[in-house]
Coordinates of C-alpha atoms in Angstrom, one line a residue:
X18 CA -35.1 -74.3 16.4
X19 CA -37.5 -73.5 13.6
X20 CA -36.4 -71.2 10.7
X21 CA -36.6 -67.5 11.5
X22 CA -38.6 -64.9 9.7
X23 CA -35.4 -64.0 7.8
X24 CA -35.3 -67.3 6.0
X25 CA -38.9 -67.9 5.0
X26 CA -39.3 -64.9 2.7
X27 CA -36.0 -65.6 1.0
X28 CA -36.3 -69.4 0.6
X29 CA -39.7 -70.8 1.7
X30 CA -38.8 -74.2 0.2
X31 CA -35.7 -74.7 2.4
X32 CA -37.6 -73.3 5.4
X33 CA -40.3 -75.8 5.0
X34 CA -37.8 -78.7 4.6
X35 CA -36.1 -77.6 7.8
X36 CA -39.5 -77.6 9.5
X37 CA -40.2 -81.1 8.1
X38 CA -36.9 -82.4 9.4
X39 CA -37.6 -80.9 12.8
X40 CA -40.9 -82.7 12.9
X41 CA -39.3 -85.9 11.8
X42 CA -36.6 -85.7 14.5
X43 CA -39.4 -85.1 17.1
X44 CA -41.6 -87.9 15.9
X45 CA -39.1 -90.8 15.5
X46 CA -36.9 -92.8 17.8
X47 CA -33.3 -92.0 16.8
X48 CA -31.5 -95.4 17.2
X49 CA -28.6 -94.7 14.8
X50 CA -25.5 -95.1 17.0
X51 CA -23.6 -92.3 15.3
X52 CA -26.3 -89.6 15.8
X53 CA -27.5 -87.6 18.8
X54 CA -29.2 -84.3 19.6
X55 CA -27.2 -81.2 20.5
X56 CA -28.4 -78.8 23.2
X57 CA -30.0 -75.5 22.4
X58 CA -26.8 -73.8 23.5
X59 CA -24.7 -75.9 21.0
X60 CA -27.2 -75.3 18.3
X61 CA -27.2 -71.6 18.9
X62 CA -23.4 -71.3 19.0
X63 CA -23.2 -73.3 15.7
X64 CA -25.4 -70.9 13.8
X65 CA -23.8 -67.5 14.4
X66 CA -21.9 -64.7 12.7
X67 CA -18.7 -66.8 13.3
X68 CA -19.5 -68.4 10.0
X69 CA -18.5 -65.1 8.4
X70 CA -14.8 -65.2 9.5
X71 CA -11.8 -66.9 7.8
X72 CA -9.1 -68.0 10.2
X73 CA -6.3 -69.9 8.6
X74 CA -3.6 -70.8 11.1
X75 CA -3.8 -71.1 14.8
X76 CA -4.4 -68.7 17.7
X77 CA -1.7 -66.0 17.7
X78 CA -0.4 -67.3 14.3
X79 CA -3.1 -66.4 11.7
X80 CA -2.8 -65.4 8.0
X81 CA -5.8 -63.1 8.3
X82 CA -6.3 -60.1 10.5
X83 CA -9.4 -59.5 12.7
X84 CA -8.8 -62.6 14.9
X85 CA -9.1 -61.0 18.3
X86 CA -12.4 -62.8 19.2
X87 CA -11.8 -66.0 17.1
X88 CA -8.5 -66.7 18.9
X89 CA -10.2 -66.6 22.2
X90 CA -13.0 -68.9 21.1
X91 CA -10.6 -71.5 19.7
X92 CA -8.3 -71.3 22.7
X93 CA -11.2 -72.0 25.0
X94 CA -12.2 -75.0 23.0
X95 CA -8.6 -76.3 23.1
X96 CA -8.2 -75.8 26.8
X97 CA -11.6 -77.4 27.5
X98 CA -10.6 -80.4 25.4
X99 CA -7.3 -80.8 27.2
X100 CA -8.9 -80.5 30.6
X101 CA -11.8 -82.9 29.9
X102 CA -9.7 -85.7 28.4
X103 CA -6.5 -85.0 30.4
X104 CA -4.3 -84.6 27.4
X105 CA -1.3 -82.3 26.9
X106 CA -2.4 -81.2 23.4
X107 CA -5.6 -80.8 21.4
X108 CA -6.5 -79.7 17.9
X109 CA -10.1 -78.7 17.4
X110 CA -9.9 -77.7 13.7
X111 CA -10.6 -81.0 11.7
X112 CA -13.7 -80.7 9.7
X113 CA -14.8 -84.3 10.5
X114 CA -13.5 -87.6 11.7
X115 CA -12.1 -88.8 8.3
X116 CA -9.9 -85.7 7.8
X117 CA -8.8 -86.1 11.5
X118 CA -7.6 -89.6 10.8
X119 CA -5.9 -88.6 7.5
X120 CA -4.0 -86.0 9.6
X121 CA -2.7 -88.8 11.7
X122 CA -1.3 -90.6 8.7
X123 CA 0.3 -87.4 7.3
X124 CA 1.9 -86.7 10.7
X125 CA 3.3 -90.2 11.3
X126 CA 3.9 -92.2 8.2
X127 CA 4.8 -92.0 4.5
X128 CA 2.9 -93.4 1.4
X129 CA 3.7 -97.1 1.1
X130 CA 4.4 -97.7 4.8
X131 CA 2.6 -100.6 6.5
X132 CA -0.3 -99.5 8.7
X133 CA -2.7 -101.7 10.7
X134 CA -6.3 -101.3 11.7
X135 CA -9.5 -103.2 12.4
X136 CA -11.1 -104.7 9.3
X137 CA -14.1 -102.7 8.1
X138 CA -16.5 -105.7 8.0
X139 CA -15.4 -106.6 11.5
X140 CA -16.3 -103.2 12.9
X141 CA -13.4 -100.9 11.9
X142 CA -13.6 -97.6 9.9
X143 CA -12.9 -96.9 6.2
X144 CA -10.0 -94.7 7.2
X145 CA -8.2 -97.5 9.1
X146 CA -6.7 -98.7 5.8
X147 CA -9.7 -100.2 4.1
X148 CA -9.3 -100.8 0.3
X149 CA -11.9 -98.3 -0.9
X150 CA -10.5 -95.5 1.2
X151 CA -7.5 -93.4 0.2
X152 CA -5.8 -94.9 3.3
X153 CA -6.0 -98.3 1.7
X154 CA -4.6 -97.0 -1.6
X155 CA -1.7 -94.9 -0.3
X156 CA -0.5 -97.3 2.4
X157 CA 0.2 -101.0 2.8
X158 CA -2.7 -101.8 5.1
X159 CA -3.1 -105.0 7.1
X160 CA -6.0 -105.8 9.4
X161 CA -7.1 -107.6 12.5
X162 CA -10.7 -108.7 13.2
X163 CA -12.8 -110.4 15.8
X164 CA -13.2 -114.1 16.8
X165 CA -15.9 -115.9 14.8
X166 CA -17.4 -117.4 18.0
X167 CA -16.7 -114.5 20.5
X168 CA -17.2 -111.5 18.3
X169 CA -14.4 -109.9 20.3
X170 CA -10.9 -108.7 19.4
X171 CA -8.3 -111.4 20.2
X172 CA -5.2 -109.4 21.4
X173 CA -3.0 -112.4 20.9
X174 CA -3.9 -112.4 17.2
X175 CA -3.4 -108.6 17.0
X176 CA 0.1 -109.1 18.5
X177 CA 0.9 -111.9 16.1
X178 CA -0.1 -109.8 13.0
X179 CA 1.8 -106.8 14.3
X180 CA 5.0 -108.9 14.9
X181 CA 4.7 -110.4 11.4
X182 CA 3.9 -107.2 9.5
X183 CA 5.7 -104.6 11.6
X184 CA 3.3 -101.7 11.0
X185 CA 4.5 -98.1 11.6
X186 CA 1.0 -97.0 12.7
X187 CA -1.7 -99.0 14.5
X188 CA -5.3 -97.9 14.8
X189 CA -7.6 -99.2 17.5
X190 CA -11.3 -98.4 17.7
X191 CA -14.0 -98.3 15.0
X192 CA -17.6 -97.9 14.0
X193 CA -19.3 -101.1 15.1
X194 CA -17.5 -102.2 18.3
X195 CA -20.0 -103.1 21.1
X196 CA -17.3 -104.0 23.6
X197 CA -14.7 -102.1 25.7
X198 CA -11.5 -101.4 23.8
X199 CA -8.3 -102.7 25.6
X200 CA -6.2 -99.6 25.1
X201 CA -3.3 -100.8 27.4
X202 CA -3.0 -104.1 25.5
X203 CA -2.9 -102.2 22.2
X204 CA -0.3 -99.8 23.6
X205 CA 1.9 -102.7 24.7
X206 CA 1.8 -104.2 21.2
X207 CA 2.6 -100.9 19.6
X208 CA 5.6 -100.4 21.8
X209 CA 6.8 -103.9 21.1
X210 CA 6.9 -103.3 17.3
X211 CA 7.8 -99.6 17.6
X212 CA 4.6 -98.4 16.1
X213 CA 2.6 -95.2 16.7
X214 CA -0.7 -96.1 18.4
X215 CA -3.8 -94.0 17.4
X216 CA -7.1 -94.6 19.1
X217 CA -10.2 -93.6 17.2
X218 CA -12.9 -92.9 19.8
X219 CA -15.4 -91.2 17.6
X220 CA -18.2 -93.4 18.9
X221 CA -17.3 -93.5 22.6
X222 CA -15.8 -90.0 23.3
X223 CA -18.8 -89.0 25.3
X224 CA -18.6 -92.2 27.3
X225 CA -14.9 -91.6 27.9
X226 CA -15.5 -88.0 29.0
X227 CA -18.3 -89.1 31.3
X228 CA -16.3 -92.0 32.9
X229 CA -18.4 -94.7 31.4
X230 CA -15.6 -96.2 29.2
X231 CA -11.8 -96.4 29.9
X232 CA -9.8 -93.6 28.3
X233 CA -7.0 -94.1 25.7
X234 CA -5.2 -91.0 27.0
X235 CA -1.9 -92.2 28.5
X236 CA -1.9 -95.3 26.3
X237 CA -2.3 -94.1 22.8
X238 CA 0.1 -91.6 21.3
X239 CA -2.7 -89.9 19.4
X240 CA -6.5 -89.9 19.9
X241 CA -9.0 -88.9 17.2
X242 CA -12.7 -88.3 17.7
X243 CA -15.7 -86.7 16.1
X244 CA -17.5 -84.2 18.3
X245 CA -21.0 -85.4 17.7
X246 CA -22.2 -88.9 18.5
X247 CA -22.0 -89.6 22.3
X248 CA -20.1 -86.3 23.0
X249 CA -23.2 -84.4 21.9
X250 CA -21.5 -81.6 20.0
X251 CA -21.7 -80.2 16.5
X252 CA -20.5 -82.2 13.5
X253 CA -16.7 -81.7 13.8
X254 CA -13.7 -83.5 15.1
X255 CA -10.7 -83.2 17.4
X256 CA -7.2 -84.7 17.7
X257 CA -5.6 -85.2 21.1
X258 CA -1.9 -86.0 21.2
X259 CA 1.1 -86.3 23.5
X260 CA 3.8 -83.6 23.2
X261 CA 5.9 -85.8 20.9
X262 CA 3.3 -85.6 18.1
X263 CA 1.7 -82.2 18.9
X264 CA 3.6 -80.1 16.3
X265 CA 3.3 -82.8 13.6
X266 CA -0.4 -83.1 14.1
X267 CA -1.0 -79.3 13.9
X268 CA 1.1 -79.1 10.7
X269 CA -0.8 -82.0 9.2
X270 CA -4.2 -80.4 9.9
X271 CA -3.1 -77.0 8.6
X272 CA -1.6 -76.5 6.1
X273 CA -1.4 -80.2 5.3
X274 CA -5.0 -81.0 4.7
X275 CA -7.2 -78.0 5.4
X276 CA -7.6 -74.2 5.1
X277 CA -9.4 -72.1 7.6
X278 CA -11.4 -73.9 10.4
X279 CA -15.1 -73.5 10.6
X280 CA -15.3 -71.0 13.5
X281 CA -19.0 -71.5 14.1
X282 CA -18.3 -75.2 14.6
X283 CA -15.4 -74.5 16.9
X284 CA -17.7 -72.4 19.1
X285 CA -20.2 -75.3 19.2
X286 CA -17.4 -77.7 20.2
X287 CA -16.4 -75.3 23.0
X288 CA -19.9 -75.3 24.4
X289 CA -20.3 -79.0 24.1
X290 CA -17.0 -79.6 25.9
X291 CA -18.2 -77.3 28.7
X292 CA -21.4 -79.3 29.0
X293 CA -19.5 -82.6 29.0
X294 CA -17.5 -81.5 32.0
X295 CA -20.6 -81.4 34.2
X296 CA -21.9 -84.0 36.7
X297 CA -25.1 -84.1 34.7
X298 CA -23.2 -85.3 31.6
X299 CA -21.4 -88.0 33.6
X300 CA -24.8 -89.3 34.7
X301 CA -26.0 -89.1 31.1
X302 CA -23.0 -91.2 29.9
X303 CA -23.7 -93.9 32.6
X304 CA -27.3 -94.0 31.6
X305 CA -26.4 -94.5 27.9
X306 CA -24.6 -97.7 28.9
X307 CA -27.4 -98.8 31.2
X308 CA -29.9 -98.2 28.5
X309 CA -27.8 -100.2 25.9
X310 CA -27.5 -103.1 28.3
X311 CA -31.3 -103.1 28.9
X312 CA -32.0 -102.9 25.2
X313 CA -29.5 -105.7 24.4
X314 CA -30.9 -108.0 27.1
X315 CA -34.5 -107.6 25.9
X316 CA -33.4 -108.2 22.3
X317 CA -31.7 -111.4 23.3
X318 CA -34.7 -112.5 25.3
X319 CA -36.7 -112.1 22.1
X320 CA -34.4 -114.3 20.1
X321 CA -32.2 -111.8 18.4
X322 CA -28.6 -112.7 17.7
X323 CA -26.2 -110.0 18.8
X324 CA -22.5 -109.6 17.8
X325 CA -20.3 -110.5 20.8
X326 CA -23.5 -111.5 22.7
X327 CA -24.3 -108.0 24.0
X328 CA -22.7 -104.6 24.7
X329 CA -20.5 -102.7 27.1
X330 CA -21.1 -99.3 25.6
X331 CA -23.8 -97.4 23.6
X332 CA -23.9 -99.7 20.6
X333 CA -25.7 -102.9 19.8
X334 CA -24.9 -104.8 16.6
X335 CA -27.7 -107.2 15.5
X336 CA -27.4 -110.2 13.2
X337 CA -30.8 -110.8 11.7
X338 CA -29.9 -114.1 10.0
X339 CA -31.8 -116.2 12.5
X340 CA -34.9 -114.0 12.0
X341 CA -35.0 -114.8 8.3
X342 CA -34.7 -111.3 7.1
X343 CA -31.8 -109.0 5.9
X344 CA -30.6 -105.8 7.4
X345 CA -31.6 -103.4 4.6
X346 CA -35.3 -104.3 4.3
X347 CA -35.6 -104.4 8.1
X348 CA -34.0 -100.9 8.4
X349 CA -36.4 -99.5 5.8
X350 CA -39.5 -101.0 7.4
X351 CA -38.4 -100.0 10.9
X352 CA -37.9 -96.4 9.7
X353 CA -41.5 -96.4 8.4
X354 CA -42.6 -97.5 11.9
X355 CA -40.7 -94.6 13.5
X356 CA -37.6 -96.5 14.5
X357 CA -34.6 -95.0 12.8
X358 CA -31.7 -97.5 12.5
X359 CA -29.0 -98.3 9.9
X360 CA -28.4 -101.6 8.1
X361 CA -24.8 -102.8 8.8
X362 CA -22.4 -105.6 8.0
X363 CA -21.8 -108.0 10.9
X364 CA -18.6 -110.0 11.4
X365 CA -18.2 -112.8 8.8
X366 CA -21.3 -111.5 7.0
X367 CA -22.0 -113.7 3.9
X368 CA -24.0 -110.9 2.4
X369 CA -22.7 -107.8 0.5
X370 CA -22.1 -104.5 2.3
X371 CA -25.0 -102.7 0.6
X372 CA -27.4 -105.5 1.5
X373 CA -26.0 -106.9 4.7
X374 CA -27.3 -109.2 7.5
X375 CA -27.3 -106.7 10.3
X376 CA -28.6 -103.6 12.0
X377 CA -26.5 -101.2 14.1
X378 CA -28.3 -99.3 16.8
X379 CA -27.3 -97.1 19.7
X380 CA -28.9 -95.5 22.8
X381 CA -27.2 -92.0 22.9
X382 CA -30.0 -90.0 21.3
X383 CA -32.8 -91.8 23.2
X384 CA -30.9 -91.2 26.4
X385 CA -30.6 -87.5 25.5
X386 CA -34.4 -87.3 25.4
X387 CA -34.6 -88.7 28.9
X388 CA -35.6 -92.3 28.2
X389 CA -34.4 -95.0 30.5
X390 CA -34.4 -98.8 30.8
X391 CA -38.2 -99.2 30.6
X392 CA -38.4 -97.4 27.3
X393 CA -35.6 -99.5 25.9
X394 CA -37.6 -102.7 26.6
X395 CA -40.5 -101.1 24.6
X396 CA -38.1 -100.3 21.8
X397 CA -37.0 -103.9 21.7
X398 CA -40.6 -105.1 21.6
X399 CA -41.4 -102.8 18.7
X400 CA -38.3 -104.0 16.8
X401 CA -39.3 -107.6 17.3
X402 CA -42.8 -106.9 16.1
X403 CA -41.7 -105.2 12.9
X404 CA -39.0 -107.7 12.1
X405 CA -41.3 -110.7 12.8
X406 CA -44.0 -109.1 10.6
X407 CA -41.4 -108.5 7.8
X408 CA -40.6 -112.2 7.8
X409 CA -44.3 -113.1 7.7
X410 CA -45.0 -111.1 4.5
X411 CA -46.2 -107.8 3.1
X412 CA -49.7 -107.7 4.6
X413 CA -48.5 -108.5 8.1
X414 CA -45.7 -106.0 7.8
X415 CA -48.1 -103.2 6.8
X416 CA -50.3 -103.8 9.8
X417 CA -47.3 -104.0 12.2
X418 CA -45.9 -100.7 10.8
X419 CA -49.2 -98.9 11.4
X420 CA -49.6 -100.3 14.9
X421 CA -46.0 -99.7 16.0
X422 CA -45.9 -96.2 14.5
X423 CA -48.9 -95.2 16.5
X424 CA -47.3 -96.4 19.8
X425 CA -44.0 -94.8 18.9
X426 CA -45.8 -91.5 18.4
X427 CA -47.3 -91.8 21.9
X428 CA -43.9 -92.3 23.4
X429 CA -42.1 -89.6 21.6
X430 CA -44.8 -87.1 22.6
X431 CA -43.8 -87.6 26.2
X432 CA -40.1 -87.0 25.8
X433 CA -38.9 -83.6 24.6
X434 CA -36.1 -83.2 22.0
X435 CA -33.0 -81.4 23.3
X436 CA -32.4 -78.2 21.4
X437 CA -35.9 -78.1 19.9
X438 CA -38.4 -78.3 22.8
X439 CA -37.7 -75.5 25.3

């Protein structure tokens, strides 16, 4: 949605930059696993007069007057979240995924308590107790990882660590996990050590909603998620909880960590949840997984090494070591060719996090544009051409970038961008 006539006279520089970003989003292939395109309806709901209203508190219990409309909007978002995920309680106020996870800590443990999560280099998240995060500073964090040969979580190892360390809170889920998460097994371990189990499904919430990944609801005590990524909503977050933790979660979000919610975002979340409850969204979720499998298979056929050997969801984690290049220069060259990725650590990576061995890619955004398995095989071919050229040297790389970018432009012209092309 291009800037309106109201913006251009006031700030033509920002208007032009928004135009430029819109062109960039149209003309590139968005392969970043944590990004997506919202619908025109979500985009419209997120940019409304709701941004003018302060609403500290919860529906029916606000600290500001004039909440007659806002209460209805937030209530609808909450009820839709509860219905979509089959949970007894939902909080739609967290500003993003990290504050949502911080609320879980505030609601369930005290500083110095032992907590357990997946190691960040193995695919976990900063807020699962990693050292550079506040969660690694305030709590005694212990971690599990993946097998060096399998690239998968070993639940026997998770149980062994849990029995030894006796954490009070266990996180499952993460940011670079290409395989199905075994929620029942995590729940069994959490019960055995009397820990609270929190499932972070920020990446796979849309797949869960669409029936393309098992749900943690009924296994985890608390579930956190962002509302963008595969769920295809605005940049916000939600916390789902059973009745035992409902009040503690609400109190942790407000007044524990935040002031008033962003009402325009709440409206966008409500719209996205309504869209996610449709048969069309379920078909979309299934196609995300099918596309990721096709992309992974073609990459494997072209000699790429994939963490865990493939994928069960939207995400593919590539180890470029065998290709003779590192993740950072590969990501930058791919971006110039119109293939938007992010460099990423791979399990047991010998390189530093800011210059790692891998790339993380996903299929949610390309699927939103209507692309299917055939296009995924083309994407794999282009990635192979650029990475191979990078290894061959600067002159070869420049030629590959020009060639691939032209072909990418031809493809993107055939597939409209949700929310932009109507």
